[in-house]
Each structure stands twice: as C-alpha cells, then as structure tokens.
CSV table of C-alpha atoms in Angstrom, one decimal:
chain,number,residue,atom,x,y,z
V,12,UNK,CA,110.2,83.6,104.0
V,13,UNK,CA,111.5,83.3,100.5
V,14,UNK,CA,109.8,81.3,98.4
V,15,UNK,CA,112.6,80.3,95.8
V,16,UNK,CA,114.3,79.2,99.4
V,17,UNK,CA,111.9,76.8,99.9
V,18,UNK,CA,111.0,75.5,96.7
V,19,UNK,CA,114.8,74.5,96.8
V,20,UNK,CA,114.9,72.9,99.9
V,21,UNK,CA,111.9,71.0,99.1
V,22,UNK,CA,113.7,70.2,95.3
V,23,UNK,CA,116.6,68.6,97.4
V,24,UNK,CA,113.9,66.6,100.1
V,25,UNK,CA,112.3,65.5,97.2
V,26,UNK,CA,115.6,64.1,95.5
V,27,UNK,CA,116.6,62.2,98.5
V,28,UNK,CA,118.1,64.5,101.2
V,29,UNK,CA,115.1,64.0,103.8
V,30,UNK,CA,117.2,65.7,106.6
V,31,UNK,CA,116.5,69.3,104.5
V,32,UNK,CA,112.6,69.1,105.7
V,33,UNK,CA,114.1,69.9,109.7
V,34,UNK,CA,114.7,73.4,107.6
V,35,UNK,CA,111.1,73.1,106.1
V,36,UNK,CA,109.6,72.3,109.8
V,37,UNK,CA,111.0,75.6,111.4
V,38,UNK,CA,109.8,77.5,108.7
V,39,UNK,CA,106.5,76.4,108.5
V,40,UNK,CA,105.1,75.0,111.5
V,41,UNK,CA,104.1,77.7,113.5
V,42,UNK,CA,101.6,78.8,110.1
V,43,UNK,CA,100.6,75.8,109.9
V,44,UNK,CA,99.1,75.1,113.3
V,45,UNK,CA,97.6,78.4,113.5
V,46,UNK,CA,95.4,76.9,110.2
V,47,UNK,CA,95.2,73.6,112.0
V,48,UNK,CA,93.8,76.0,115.5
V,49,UNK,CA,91.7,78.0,113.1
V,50,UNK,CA,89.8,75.4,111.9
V,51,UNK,CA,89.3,73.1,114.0
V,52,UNK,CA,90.2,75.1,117.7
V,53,UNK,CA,92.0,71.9,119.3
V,54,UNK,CA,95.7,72.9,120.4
V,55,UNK,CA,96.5,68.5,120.7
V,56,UNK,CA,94.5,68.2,117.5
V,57,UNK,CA,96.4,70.8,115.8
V,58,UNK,CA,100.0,69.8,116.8
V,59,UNK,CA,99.2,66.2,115.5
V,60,UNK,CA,98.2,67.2,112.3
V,61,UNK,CA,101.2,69.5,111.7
V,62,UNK,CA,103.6,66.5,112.3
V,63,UNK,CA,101.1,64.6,110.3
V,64,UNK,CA,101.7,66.8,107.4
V,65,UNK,CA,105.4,66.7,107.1
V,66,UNK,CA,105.3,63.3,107.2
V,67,UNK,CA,102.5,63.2,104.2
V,68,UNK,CA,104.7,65.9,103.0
V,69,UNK,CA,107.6,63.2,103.3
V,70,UNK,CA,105.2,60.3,101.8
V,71,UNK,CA,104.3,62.6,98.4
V,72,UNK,CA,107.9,64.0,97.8
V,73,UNK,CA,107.4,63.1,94.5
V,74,UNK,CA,104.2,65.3,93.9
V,75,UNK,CA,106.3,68.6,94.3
V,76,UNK,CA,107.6,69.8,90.9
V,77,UNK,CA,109.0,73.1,91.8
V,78,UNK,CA,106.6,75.0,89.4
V,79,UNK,CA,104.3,76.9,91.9
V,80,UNK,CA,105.4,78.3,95.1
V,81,UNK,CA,106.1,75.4,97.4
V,82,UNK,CA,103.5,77.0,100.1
V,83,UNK,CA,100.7,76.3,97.7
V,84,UNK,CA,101.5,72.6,97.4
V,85,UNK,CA,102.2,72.5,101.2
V,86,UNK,CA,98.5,73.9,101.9
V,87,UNK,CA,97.3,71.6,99.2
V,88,UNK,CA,98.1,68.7,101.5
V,89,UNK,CA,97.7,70.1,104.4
V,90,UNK,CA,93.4,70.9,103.1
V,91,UNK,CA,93.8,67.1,102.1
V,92,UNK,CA,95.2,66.1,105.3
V,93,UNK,CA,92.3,68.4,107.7
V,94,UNK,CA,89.2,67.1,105.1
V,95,UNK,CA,90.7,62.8,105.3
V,96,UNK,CA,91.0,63.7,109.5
V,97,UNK,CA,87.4,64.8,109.5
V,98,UNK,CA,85.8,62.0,107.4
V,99,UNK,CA,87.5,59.6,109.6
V,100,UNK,CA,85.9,61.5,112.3
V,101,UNK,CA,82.4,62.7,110.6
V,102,UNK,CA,82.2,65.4,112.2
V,103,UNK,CA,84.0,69.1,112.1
V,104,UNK,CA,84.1,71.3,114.9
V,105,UNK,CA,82.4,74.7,113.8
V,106,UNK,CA,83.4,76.6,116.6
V,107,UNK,CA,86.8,77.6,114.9
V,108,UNK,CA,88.3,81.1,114.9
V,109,UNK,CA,89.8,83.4,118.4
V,110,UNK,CA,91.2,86.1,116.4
V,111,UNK,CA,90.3,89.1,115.0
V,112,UNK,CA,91.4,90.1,111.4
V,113,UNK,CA,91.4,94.0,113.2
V,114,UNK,CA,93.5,94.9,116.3
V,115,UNK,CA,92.2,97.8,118.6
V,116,UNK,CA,94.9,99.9,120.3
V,117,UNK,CA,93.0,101.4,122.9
V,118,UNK,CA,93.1,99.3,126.3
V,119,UNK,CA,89.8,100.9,127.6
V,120,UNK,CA,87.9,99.1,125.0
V,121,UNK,CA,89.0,95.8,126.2
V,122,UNK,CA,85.7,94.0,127.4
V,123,UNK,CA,84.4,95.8,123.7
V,124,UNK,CA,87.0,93.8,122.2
V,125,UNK,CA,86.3,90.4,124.2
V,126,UNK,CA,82.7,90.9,122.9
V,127,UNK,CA,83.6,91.7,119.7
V,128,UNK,CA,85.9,88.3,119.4
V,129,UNK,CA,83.5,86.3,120.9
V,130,UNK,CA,80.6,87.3,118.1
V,131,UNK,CA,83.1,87.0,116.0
V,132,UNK,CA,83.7,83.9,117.1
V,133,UNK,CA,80.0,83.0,117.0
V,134,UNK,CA,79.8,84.3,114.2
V,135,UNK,CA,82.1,82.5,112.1
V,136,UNK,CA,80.7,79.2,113.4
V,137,UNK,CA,77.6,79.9,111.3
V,138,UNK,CA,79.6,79.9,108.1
V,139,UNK,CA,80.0,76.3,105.9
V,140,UNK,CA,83.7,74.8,106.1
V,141,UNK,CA,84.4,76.3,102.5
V,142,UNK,CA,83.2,79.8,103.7
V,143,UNK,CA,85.1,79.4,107.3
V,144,UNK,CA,88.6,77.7,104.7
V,145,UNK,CA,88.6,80.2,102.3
V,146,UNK,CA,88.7,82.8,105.1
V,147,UNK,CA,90.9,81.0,107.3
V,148,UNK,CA,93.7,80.7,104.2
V,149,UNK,CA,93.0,84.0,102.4
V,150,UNK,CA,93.2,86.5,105.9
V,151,UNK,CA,94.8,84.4,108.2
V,152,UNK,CA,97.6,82.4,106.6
V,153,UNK,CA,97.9,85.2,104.3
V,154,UNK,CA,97.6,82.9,100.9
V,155,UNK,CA,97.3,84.8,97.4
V,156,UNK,CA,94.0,84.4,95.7
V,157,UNK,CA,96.0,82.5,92.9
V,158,UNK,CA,97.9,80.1,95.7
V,159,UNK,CA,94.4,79.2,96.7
V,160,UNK,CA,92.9,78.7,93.4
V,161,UNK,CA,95.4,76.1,92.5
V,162,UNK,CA,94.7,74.0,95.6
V,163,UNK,CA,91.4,74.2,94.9
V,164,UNK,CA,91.7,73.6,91.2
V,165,UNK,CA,89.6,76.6,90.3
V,166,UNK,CA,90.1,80.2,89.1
V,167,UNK,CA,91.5,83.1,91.0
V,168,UNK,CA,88.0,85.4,90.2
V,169,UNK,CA,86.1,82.3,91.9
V,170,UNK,CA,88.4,81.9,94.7
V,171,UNK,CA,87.8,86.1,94.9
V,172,UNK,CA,84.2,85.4,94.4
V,173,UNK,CA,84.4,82.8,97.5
V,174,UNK,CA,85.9,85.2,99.6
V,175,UNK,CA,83.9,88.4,98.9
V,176,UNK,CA,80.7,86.2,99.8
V,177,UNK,CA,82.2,85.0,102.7
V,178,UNK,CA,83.6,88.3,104.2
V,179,UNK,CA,79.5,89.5,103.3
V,180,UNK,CA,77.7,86.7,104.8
V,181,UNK,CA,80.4,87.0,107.7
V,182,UNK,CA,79.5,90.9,108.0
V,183,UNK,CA,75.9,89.9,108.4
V,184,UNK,CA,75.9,87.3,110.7
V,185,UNK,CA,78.3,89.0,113.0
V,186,UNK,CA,75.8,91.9,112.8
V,187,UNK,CA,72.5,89.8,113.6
V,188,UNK,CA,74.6,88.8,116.5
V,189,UNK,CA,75.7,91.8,117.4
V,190,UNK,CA,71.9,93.3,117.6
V,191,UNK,CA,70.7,90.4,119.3
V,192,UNK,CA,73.3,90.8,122.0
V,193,UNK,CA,72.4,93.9,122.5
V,194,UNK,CA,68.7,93.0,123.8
C-alpha cells in the first residue's frame, strides 16, 4: 500500500469528500482487525471496533495533517479507541496472540508446532498490555519503530528499547513454559 496514496485520500476525506474513506476501509481493514484479534482474541469484538474506528476516524478528520504517514495516525486512534473500549469495560483480555512470528515448513512437525503456538500463546499472556502492544504493532502489523514512537509520543530508541525487552522477557517466559511442559 502506498503511503502518499493514502495520505491523499485521507487529505480529500478530511476536506469534505467522506465517500473517499470506502477506499480507506478496503485498504485497511483486514490490518486492522488482525490488531483488534491480537489483542484482545474476540472475532465480534474485533469487527466492532474496526467499524468503530473509521467512524472515529470520520469524527477526528480534522486531526490528520498529512505530515506523517497516514498509518501512524490511523493506529494512533485505533490504540485510543482499544485503551477507551477497555476502560469502559475494566478489564482486558490477556489471552491475546494465535500466531507465530516464525512459520515451519515441515508438516511432520505439526503437533510441535500446535505446542509451540499454544506456549506461545501462554506465553504472551504473561506479558503487560504495553509489552503484548508494542509486540503486536512492531511484528505483527508491521509498524516502523518511528511510526510507533509518534503514537506513543516517545522516541524511536525507547520504542526499540520497549521492544527488545519485550521480545527478551517473551523468550523467557515462553521457555519456563516450555520446560515446565516438558515435566
């Protein structure tokens, strides 16, 4: 997806032509409920807050300068949107991720590979929501260090920093789990 393309488009939803964020929606929507799935791992839950967002994303039109890349602002509310859900709510379902950042080829290792997924799994449920976020937006939605950092209002090294000690205390949990699975 270009970038430029939808900074544009969003430039022309934000001067009026509303019918331009149809375009938007069949760019974006599939990303965008995967982050929805990842993080909170309800497929009616997810949907709701995709259409949620494009209407925020209708509602704060006038927020988008054209300055960044639009994908940044779009995650920007779509963090906003997840974190106001879950205060209404009070409560965040930890039991987030089904895939796996590494794909096996080999079909024999399948029941390896369901175990693997579902420490994995496990495993990511032990992490805070800013660990389990950072993760979620830097390896699965495939977001830039710096696209991150601006939602976040922070640097790019401490978004790095985030992710380097999530991705650690990932490995280690995963690895507890994996010995203790083992007995």
């Amino acid at each position: 997806m270009d970038s430029s393309a939808d900074n544009a488009i969003m430039l022309k939803v934000k001067n009026g032509d509303l019918e331009k964020m149809g375009l938007l929606f069949e760019r974006h929507h599939r990303p965008l409920f995967g982050f929805y799935y990842r993080m909170c791992q309800d497929t009616e839950l997810s949907e709701d807050l995709v259409q949620n967002l494009f209407l925020r994303m209708i509602k704060y039109r006038h927020t988008f300068t054209g300055e960044g890349k639009f994908t940044s602002w779009m995650y920007h509310l779509a963090r906003n949107l997840l974190a106001d859900h879950f205060k209404k709510k009070k409560k965040m379902t930890t039991d987030n991720f089904k895939e796996v950042e590494k794909l096996w080829e080999d079909e024999a290792a399948q029941e390896t590979r369901e175990e693997q997924i579902r420490l994995l799994e496990k495993a990511m449920h032990y992490l805070s929501d800013d660990k389990r976020e950072v993760l979620v937006l830097s390896r699965y939605q495939g977001l830039r260090y710096q696209e991150i950092a601006d939602m976040q209002n922070t640097s790019e090294a401490n978004v790095k920093v985030k992710v380097y000690r999530a991705m650690r205390e990932l490995k280690e949990i995963f690895q507890k789990l994996e010995k203790f699975s083992a007995l």
